Amino acid sequence: MPQPLEFFLDHTYLGVSGLHWLIALAVVLGGTPLLILTRVLVTARLRRLAVRTHTDLDDLVVTLVAQTRGWFFALATTRIATLTLPLPDRWDDRAQTALIVGGMIQGGLWAATLIRYLVDRRFAQHVSPNQAQVTPIAQTMLRFVGLVLVWSVVLLAALSAFGVDITALVAGLGVGGIAVALAVQRVLGDILASISIVVDKPFEPGDFITVDGSSGTVRRIGIRSTVLASLGGEELVIANNDMLSNQIQNYTRMTERRVVFKLGVVYDTSQARLEALPAMIRAIVEAREKVRFGRAVLTGLGDSAIEYEVVYNVLDPSYDIYAEIHQQILFEMIRQMRAAGYDFAFPTRTLYVIPPEPPIDGTNGTHDTNEQINDQSSAA
């Protein structure tokens, strides 16, 4: 046996013989490559299986396995080797701490991979091609926030594993986070609202919407605001948080238009004509294409008209088509009702004048009153 090796085996280091150290080194040098080779083989096998499936969850598993680092395997085998050695408690604790910190860092890598998967793949499923301009910004922001949270937890956990009291640090970070959140509350609200708009898709670029009395076509959805092209030609810039705080009417997604209007005829209309009017209106409406008749009923007795309510649906969301159909229906109703002798009601007021009754004795009431006044003055 060579002299240096014999010298090494005959001596102890940290209370452990050189032979035990040599065995532990063999475990590390043999176990680490074996685990790395296992990872490579498993990754290749899983990748071949993932190609045959349509889901992307197996792709995530492949990525997580591939993200397992070689140094983590080295730490794991080193800890296994140290368990076979009668090391002092101080060094055994250090080996345990090294494995814990390494495991936290490896867990952070896995968590970061999971966040990228959720943001890049799942988030992309909720985004239409028309929203491509906001997608990279929103994805980058979500990834950044997720990674900051993950690595902050890893850092705090690592400091705690090293024996650092993180209570004051966590409290300070909490107060600082609250202060920052309050300072940029409005901006953060708009940014989060933009993410909600992209994910929930209450509207998309090109949709015609009405928000809080403002109408226009969505031109761009930004990270902080949404730009509408109004009917007047100007641009309306509305904060995303304000967009979601109000009721949004999206006319582009209409499948049909419901039309409701009232019709009034005069009170002199005969009973027969009043009862025949709903059938006449129904025939007029049903004669049109792209129309579904709803109802035509007498709904009330107004101040100056007998009122009917007419309801029908235009089976096309286009406003121009609706306007043309509605105009033709009104033209036809006016023509047929005039031909049938109906009179359209309009606000009127009838004033009845009743002449005063003559005095009973046939004299002028004013003259008699004057005479009574003169008689009372003489008596005085």
Short mmCIF file of C-alpha atoms in Angstrom, two decimals:
data_model
loop_
_atom_site.label_atom_id
_atom_site.label_comp_id
_atom_site.label_asym_id
_atom_site.label_seq_id
_atom_site.Cartn_x
_atom_site.Cartn_y
_atom_site.Cartn_z
CA MET A 1 0.00 0.00 0.00
CA PRO A 2 1.43 3.44 -0.87
CA GLN A 3 2.66 5.45 2.05
CA PRO A 4 0.34 8.50 1.60
CA LEU A 5 -2.76 6.32 1.39
CA GLU A 6 -1.69 4.29 4.41
CA PHE A 7 -1.09 7.49 6.32
CA PHE A 8 -4.54 8.76 5.36
CA LEU A 9 -6.30 5.58 6.42
CA ASP A 10 -4.51 5.40 9.74
CA HIS A 11 -5.43 8.90 10.87
CA THR A 12 -8.75 10.36 12.04
CA TYR A 13 -10.30 13.61 10.95
CA LEU A 14 -13.08 15.22 13.04
CA GLY A 15 -13.21 11.97 14.96
CA VAL A 16 -13.71 9.86 11.82
CA SER A 17 -11.11 7.53 10.39
CA GLY A 18 -9.71 8.03 6.95
CA LEU A 19 -11.29 4.77 5.79
CA HIS A 20 -14.77 6.04 6.65
CA TRP A 21 -14.03 9.30 4.88
CA LEU A 22 -12.94 7.35 1.82
CA ILE A 23 -16.17 5.32 1.88
CA ALA A 24 -18.23 8.50 2.18
CA LEU A 25 -16.34 10.06 -0.74
CA ALA A 26 -17.05 6.98 -2.83
CA VAL A 27 -20.74 7.29 -2.02
CA VAL A 28 -20.75 10.91 -3.17
CA LEU A 29 -18.67 10.33 -6.31
CA GLY A 30 -20.63 7.25 -7.25
CA GLY A 31 -24.12 8.31 -6.21
CA THR A 32 -24.15 11.76 -7.81
CA PRO A 33 -23.38 10.64 -11.39
CA LEU A 34 -25.82 7.78 -10.95
CA LEU A 35 -28.62 10.17 -9.98
CA ILE A 36 -27.73 12.52 -12.84
CA LEU A 37 -27.81 9.60 -15.30
CA THR A 38 -31.18 8.55 -13.89
CA ARG A 39 -32.50 12.05 -14.40
CA VAL A 40 -31.34 12.09 -18.01
CA LEU A 41 -32.91 8.71 -18.77
CA VAL A 42 -36.20 9.58 -17.04
CA THR A 43 -36.37 12.93 -18.81
CA ALA A 44 -35.81 11.33 -22.22
CA ARG A 45 -38.44 8.68 -21.52
CA LEU A 46 -41.01 11.20 -20.31
CA ARG A 47 -40.32 13.48 -23.25
CA ARG A 48 -41.07 10.66 -25.71
CA LEU A 49 -44.33 9.93 -23.89
CA ALA A 50 -45.28 13.61 -23.80
CA VAL A 51 -45.02 13.92 -27.57
CA ARG A 52 -47.83 11.37 -27.98
CA THR A 53 -50.33 13.24 -25.78
CA HIS A 54 -52.33 16.40 -26.37
CA THR A 55 -52.21 17.74 -22.81
CA ASP A 56 -49.41 20.00 -21.63
CA LEU A 57 -49.31 18.74 -18.05
CA ASP A 58 -46.86 15.99 -18.97
CA ASP A 59 -44.67 18.66 -20.58
CA LEU A 60 -44.65 20.41 -17.21
CA VAL A 61 -43.53 17.19 -15.49
CA VAL A 62 -40.72 16.76 -18.01
CA THR A 63 -39.57 20.33 -17.40
CA LEU A 64 -39.66 19.90 -13.62
CA VAL A 65 -37.56 16.73 -13.82
CA ALA A 66 -35.09 18.42 -16.16
CA GLN A 67 -34.84 21.39 -13.76
CA THR A 68 -33.46 19.16 -11.00
CA ARG A 69 -29.86 20.31 -10.67
CA GLY A 70 -26.78 18.15 -10.36
CA TRP A 71 -25.54 20.07 -7.32
CA PHE A 72 -28.77 19.11 -5.53
CA PHE A 73 -27.98 15.46 -6.18
CA ALA A 74 -24.48 16.09 -4.84
CA LEU A 75 -25.90 17.64 -1.67
CA ALA A 76 -28.31 14.73 -1.25
CA THR A 77 -25.59 12.09 -1.63
CA THR A 78 -23.29 14.08 0.65
CA ARG A 79 -25.94 14.11 3.34
CA ILE A 80 -26.47 10.37 2.92
CA ALA A 81 -22.73 9.84 3.25
CA THR A 82 -22.51 11.98 6.39
CA LEU A 83 -25.23 9.90 8.02
CA THR A 84 -22.84 6.95 7.93
CA LEU A 85 -20.13 8.95 9.69
CA PRO A 86 -19.97 9.60 13.43
CA LEU A 87 -19.45 13.32 12.94
CA PRO A 88 -19.67 15.84 15.78
CA ASP A 89 -23.07 17.42 16.22
CA ARG A 90 -21.80 20.74 14.94
CA TRP A 91 -20.69 19.34 11.59
CA ASP A 92 -23.73 17.09 11.31
CA ASP A 93 -25.97 20.14 11.77
CA ARG A 94 -24.02 22.03 9.12
CA ALA A 95 -24.49 19.18 6.62
CA GLN A 96 -28.19 19.10 7.44
CA THR A 97 -28.47 22.88 6.98
CA ALA A 98 -26.66 22.72 3.64
CA LEU A 99 -29.13 20.11 2.40
CA ILE A 100 -32.12 22.15 3.64
CA VAL A 101 -30.91 25.34 1.98
CA GLY A 102 -30.11 23.48 -1.22
CA GLY A 103 -33.55 21.88 -1.15
CA MET A 104 -35.15 25.31 -0.74
CA ILE A 105 -33.23 26.67 -3.70
CA GLN A 106 -34.18 23.62 -5.77
CA GLY A 107 -37.80 24.07 -4.67
CA GLY A 108 -37.57 27.70 -5.77
CA LEU A 109 -36.43 26.54 -9.21
CA TRP A 110 -39.36 24.13 -9.44
CA ALA A 111 -41.78 26.85 -8.27
CA ALA A 112 -40.38 29.29 -10.83
CA THR A 113 -40.89 26.70 -13.56
CA LEU A 114 -44.47 26.15 -12.40
CA ILE A 115 -45.15 29.90 -12.45
CA ARG A 116 -43.82 30.23 -15.98
CA TYR A 117 -46.01 27.31 -17.03
CA LEU A 118 -49.14 28.81 -15.47
CA VAL A 119 -48.49 32.27 -16.86
CA ASP A 120 -47.16 31.46 -20.33
CA ARG A 121 -49.36 28.50 -21.22
CA ARG A 122 -52.52 28.77 -19.17
CA PHE A 123 -52.62 32.56 -19.47
CA ALA A 124 -52.22 32.30 -23.25
CA GLN A 125 -55.37 30.17 -23.48
CA HIS A 126 -57.47 33.14 -22.31
CA VAL A 127 -55.96 35.59 -24.75
CA SER A 128 -57.32 36.17 -28.23
CA PRO A 129 -55.14 37.25 -31.18
CA ASN A 130 -56.62 40.76 -30.94
CA GLN A 131 -55.09 41.19 -27.49
CA ALA A 132 -51.53 40.43 -28.55
CA GLN A 133 -50.33 43.93 -27.66
CA VAL A 134 -51.15 43.58 -23.95
CA THR A 135 -50.17 39.92 -23.54
CA PRO A 136 -46.34 40.27 -23.29
CA ILE A 137 -46.64 43.07 -20.73
CA ALA A 138 -49.15 41.21 -18.59
CA GLN A 139 -47.19 37.96 -18.79
CA THR A 140 -43.93 39.67 -17.86
CA MET A 141 -45.56 41.40 -14.93
CA LEU A 142 -47.19 38.22 -13.63
CA ARG A 143 -43.96 36.29 -13.97
CA PHE A 144 -42.05 39.02 -12.15
CA VAL A 145 -44.51 39.19 -9.26
CA GLY A 146 -44.61 35.39 -8.93
CA LEU A 147 -40.83 35.04 -9.00
CA VAL A 148 -40.37 37.81 -6.45
CA LEU A 149 -42.76 36.07 -4.08
CA VAL A 150 -41.11 32.68 -4.57
CA TRP A 151 -37.54 33.82 -4.07
CA SER A 152 -38.52 36.05 -1.15
CA VAL A 153 -39.92 33.00 0.61
CA VAL A 154 -36.80 31.00 -0.27
CA LEU A 155 -34.53 33.74 1.07
CA LEU A 156 -36.44 34.05 4.33
CA ALA A 157 -36.52 30.28 4.77
CA ALA A 158 -32.77 30.03 4.09
CA LEU A 159 -32.00 32.76 6.63
CA SER A 160 -34.20 30.99 9.15
CA ALA A 161 -32.32 27.72 8.48
CA PHE A 162 -29.05 29.52 9.24
CA GLY A 163 -30.47 30.60 12.59
CA VAL A 164 -31.28 34.21 11.69
CA ASP A 165 -34.33 35.67 13.46
CA ILE A 166 -36.53 36.77 10.57
CA THR A 167 -39.46 38.01 12.66
CA ALA A 168 -38.37 41.64 12.53
CA LEU A 169 -37.44 41.30 8.86
CA VAL A 170 -40.85 39.88 7.97
CA ALA A 171 -42.57 42.64 9.93
CA GLY A 172 -40.46 45.28 8.19
CA LEU A 173 -41.17 43.82 4.79
CA GLY A 174 -44.87 43.74 5.62
CA VAL A 175 -44.96 47.40 6.65
CA GLY A 176 -42.87 48.40 3.66
CA GLY A 177 -45.09 46.43 1.33
CA ILE A 178 -48.19 48.08 2.73
CA ALA A 179 -46.63 51.53 2.34
CA VAL A 180 -45.65 50.84 -1.27
CA ALA A 181 -49.06 49.37 -2.03
CA LEU A 182 -50.81 52.44 -0.66
CA ALA A 183 -48.52 54.76 -2.59
CA VAL A 184 -49.21 53.07 -5.92
CA GLN A 185 -52.69 51.83 -5.14
CA ARG A 186 -54.30 53.44 -8.18
CA VAL A 187 -51.64 52.20 -10.59
CA LEU A 188 -51.71 48.69 -9.17
CA GLY A 189 -55.50 48.69 -9.43
CA ASP A 190 -55.33 49.57 -13.12
CA ILE A 191 -52.65 46.97 -13.78
CA LEU A 192 -54.60 44.22 -12.05
CA ALA A 193 -57.73 45.35 -13.90
CA SER A 194 -55.91 44.98 -17.23
CA ILE A 195 -55.02 41.40 -16.32
CA SER A 196 -58.65 40.75 -15.42
CA ILE A 197 -59.76 42.20 -18.76
CA VAL A 198 -57.34 39.99 -20.67
CA VAL A 199 -58.34 36.85 -18.76
CA ASP A 200 -62.11 37.38 -18.47
CA LYS A 201 -62.44 39.13 -21.85
CA PRO A 202 -65.53 41.30 -21.24
CA PHE A 203 -64.50 43.02 -24.46
CA GLU A 204 -61.78 42.81 -27.08
CA PRO A 205 -60.21 45.26 -29.55
CA GLY A 206 -62.76 45.95 -32.27
CA ASP A 207 -65.82 45.58 -30.01
CA PHE A 208 -68.31 48.43 -29.73
CA ILE A 209 -69.07 49.03 -26.05
CA THR A 210 -70.73 51.55 -23.74
CA VAL A 211 -69.20 52.31 -20.34
CA ASP A 212 -70.66 54.84 -17.92
CA GLY A 213 -72.38 56.76 -20.73
CA SER A 214 -69.33 56.73 -23.04
CA SER A 215 -69.59 54.70 -26.24
CA GLY A 216 -66.99 53.72 -28.78
CA THR A 217 -65.02 50.97 -30.48
CA VAL A 218 -62.21 49.43 -28.43
CA ARG A 219 -59.00 50.41 -30.16
CA ARG A 220 -56.37 49.24 -27.66
CA ILE A 221 -56.23 47.58 -24.24
CA GLY A 222 -53.17 48.82 -22.44
CA ILE A 223 -51.55 47.85 -19.16
CA ARG A 224 -53.12 50.87 -17.41
CA SER A 225 -55.92 52.15 -19.64
CA THR A 226 -58.22 51.25 -22.52
CA VAL A 227 -58.57 53.46 -25.59
CA LEU A 228 -61.96 53.82 -27.30
CA ALA A 229 -62.64 55.42 -30.69
CA SER A 230 -65.88 57.32 -30.07
CA LEU A 231 -68.60 57.95 -32.63
CA GLY A 232 -67.54 61.59 -32.76
CA GLY A 233 -64.07 60.65 -33.98
CA GLU A 234 -62.11 61.48 -30.84
CA GLU A 235 -60.29 58.99 -28.62
CA LEU A 236 -61.53 58.19 -25.14
CA VAL A 237 -58.89 57.01 -22.67
CA ILE A 238 -60.47 55.26 -19.68
CA ALA A 239 -58.56 53.71 -16.78
CA ASN A 240 -58.93 49.95 -16.63
CA ASN A 241 -60.08 50.06 -13.03
CA ASP A 242 -62.84 52.50 -14.01
CA MET A 243 -63.82 50.20 -16.87
CA LEU A 244 -64.46 47.28 -14.52
CA SER A 245 -66.07 49.48 -11.86
CA ASN A 246 -68.95 50.36 -14.19
CA GLN A 247 -71.45 48.37 -16.17
CA ILE A 248 -70.14 47.43 -19.61
CA GLN A 249 -72.50 46.96 -22.54
CA ASN A 250 -70.86 45.04 -25.38
CA TYR A 251 -72.97 45.49 -28.52
CA THR A 252 -70.61 43.54 -30.75
CA ARG A 253 -71.50 40.28 -29.03
CA MET A 254 -75.21 40.72 -29.58
CA THR A 255 -76.84 37.90 -31.51
CA GLU A 256 -80.09 39.82 -32.04
CA ARG A 257 -81.75 43.12 -31.13
CA ARG A 258 -84.91 43.43 -29.07
CA VAL A 259 -87.20 46.28 -30.13
CA VAL A 260 -89.87 47.70 -27.80
CA PHE A 261 -92.06 50.70 -28.63
CA LYS A 262 -95.47 52.08 -27.70
CA LEU A 263 -98.35 53.06 -29.96
CA GLY A 264 -101.32 55.21 -29.03
CA VAL A 265 -104.74 55.68 -30.65
CA VAL A 266 -107.46 58.17 -29.73
CA TYR A 267 -110.24 57.35 -27.30
CA ASP A 268 -112.86 57.77 -30.03
CA THR A 269 -111.64 54.56 -31.70
CA SER A 270 -114.39 51.94 -31.85
CA GLN A 271 -114.27 48.75 -29.80
CA ALA A 272 -113.98 46.59 -32.90
CA ARG A 273 -110.96 48.50 -34.19
CA LEU A 274 -109.30 48.40 -30.76
CA GLU A 275 -109.59 44.61 -30.64
CA ALA A 276 -108.43 44.18 -34.25
CA LEU A 277 -105.29 46.30 -33.92
CA PRO A 278 -103.00 43.65 -32.24
CA ALA A 279 -103.64 41.17 -35.06
CA MET A 280 -102.91 43.84 -37.67
CA ILE A 281 -99.60 44.75 -36.01
CA ARG A 282 -98.60 41.09 -35.72
CA ALA A 283 -99.22 40.50 -39.43
CA ILE A 284 -97.14 43.56 -40.32
CA VAL A 285 -94.18 42.46 -38.18
CA GLU A 286 -94.23 38.81 -39.22
CA ALA A 287 -94.24 39.80 -42.90
CA ARG A 288 -90.63 41.00 -42.54
CA GLU A 289 -87.56 38.77 -42.88
CA LYS A 290 -85.05 38.41 -40.04
CA VAL A 291 -87.75 39.30 -37.50
CA ARG A 292 -89.29 37.27 -34.67
CA PHE A 293 -92.57 38.65 -33.36
CA GLY A 294 -92.90 39.01 -29.62
CA ARG A 295 -96.23 40.60 -28.70
CA ALA A 296 -98.63 43.44 -29.46
CA VAL A 297 -100.99 44.08 -26.54
CA LEU A 298 -103.03 46.88 -25.03
CA THR A 299 -101.12 47.98 -21.96
CA GLY A 300 -102.87 51.02 -20.56
CA LEU A 301 -105.18 54.00 -20.76
CA GLY A 302 -103.06 57.12 -20.94
CA ASP A 303 -104.01 60.76 -20.43
CA SER A 304 -104.76 61.28 -24.08
CA ALA A 305 -104.42 57.84 -25.75
CA ILE A 306 -105.22 54.17 -25.57
CA GLU A 307 -101.73 52.66 -25.45
CA TYR A 308 -100.38 49.47 -27.03
CA GLU A 309 -96.93 47.91 -26.54
CA VAL A 310 -95.20 46.23 -29.48
CA VAL A 311 -92.21 43.89 -29.00
CA TYR A 312 -90.21 42.03 -31.64
CA ASN A 313 -86.62 40.86 -32.21
CA VAL A 314 -84.41 41.58 -35.19
CA LEU A 315 -82.38 38.42 -35.83
CA ASP A 316 -79.26 40.32 -36.80
CA PRO A 317 -77.00 42.36 -34.49
CA SER A 318 -76.24 45.00 -37.13
CA TYR A 319 -77.62 48.38 -36.16
CA ASP A 320 -78.10 49.42 -39.80
CA ILE A 321 -80.22 46.33 -40.52
CA TYR A 322 -82.26 46.93 -37.38
CA ALA A 323 -82.87 50.58 -38.29
CA GLU A 324 -83.99 49.70 -41.81
CA ILE A 325 -86.38 46.95 -40.66
CA HIS A 326 -87.85 49.11 -37.91
CA GLN A 327 -88.42 51.95 -40.36
CA GLN A 328 -90.22 49.69 -42.84
CA ILE A 329 -92.43 48.27 -40.08
CA LEU A 330 -93.40 51.76 -38.93
CA PHE A 331 -94.13 52.87 -42.51
CA GLU A 332 -96.38 49.86 -43.06
CA MET A 333 -98.17 50.33 -39.73
CA ILE A 334 -98.90 53.98 -40.50
CA ARG A 335 -100.16 53.13 -43.98
CA GLN A 336 -102.46 50.28 -42.92
CA MET A 337 -103.79 52.04 -39.81
CA ARG A 338 -104.66 55.18 -41.78
CA ALA A 339 -106.35 53.06 -44.43
CA ALA A 340 -108.38 51.29 -41.72
CA GLY A 341 -109.54 54.56 -40.19
CA TYR A 342 -107.35 54.72 -37.08
CA ASP A 343 -106.36 58.09 -35.68
CA PHE A 344 -103.02 58.41 -33.91
CA ALA A 345 -103.20 60.05 -30.52
CA PHE A 346 -101.17 63.05 -29.48
CA PRO A 347 -101.24 65.09 -26.27
CA THR A 348 -104.52 67.04 -26.18
CA ARG A 349 -106.59 68.91 -23.62
CA THR A 350 -110.33 69.60 -23.78
CA LEU A 351 -111.61 72.74 -22.03
CA TYR A 352 -115.30 72.86 -21.11
CA VAL A 353 -116.73 76.43 -20.62
CA ILE A 354 -119.93 76.65 -18.56
CA PRO A 355 -121.80 80.03 -18.80
CA PRO A 356 -122.79 81.63 -15.44
CA GLU A 357 -126.42 81.31 -14.30
CA PRO A 358 -128.53 84.57 -14.42
CA PRO A 359 -129.73 86.11 -11.09
CA ILE A 360 -133.12 84.92 -9.84
CA ASP A 361 -134.77 88.46 -9.74
CA GLY A 362 -133.42 89.40 -13.15
CA THR A 363 -131.43 92.40 -11.87
CA ASN A 364 -127.72 93.05 -12.14
CA GLY A 365 -125.92 91.48 -9.23
CA THR A 366 -123.30 94.21 -9.15
CA HIS A 367 -125.87 97.03 -8.94
CA ASP A 368 -127.61 95.32 -6.02
CA THR A 369 -124.37 94.99 -4.19
CA ASN A 370 -123.58 98.72 -4.60
CA GLU A 371 -127.01 99.64 -3.28
CA GLN A 372 -126.46 97.48 -0.19
CA ILE A 373 -123.17 99.21 0.46
CA ASN A 374 -124.79 102.70 0.16
CA ASP A 375 -127.60 101.66 2.58
CA GLN A 376 -125.07 100.50 5.12
CA SER A 377 -123.16 103.82 4.85
CA SER A 378 -126.36 105.89 5.41
CA ALA A 379 -127.29 103.86 8.50
CA ALA A 380 -123.94 104.57 9.98
#
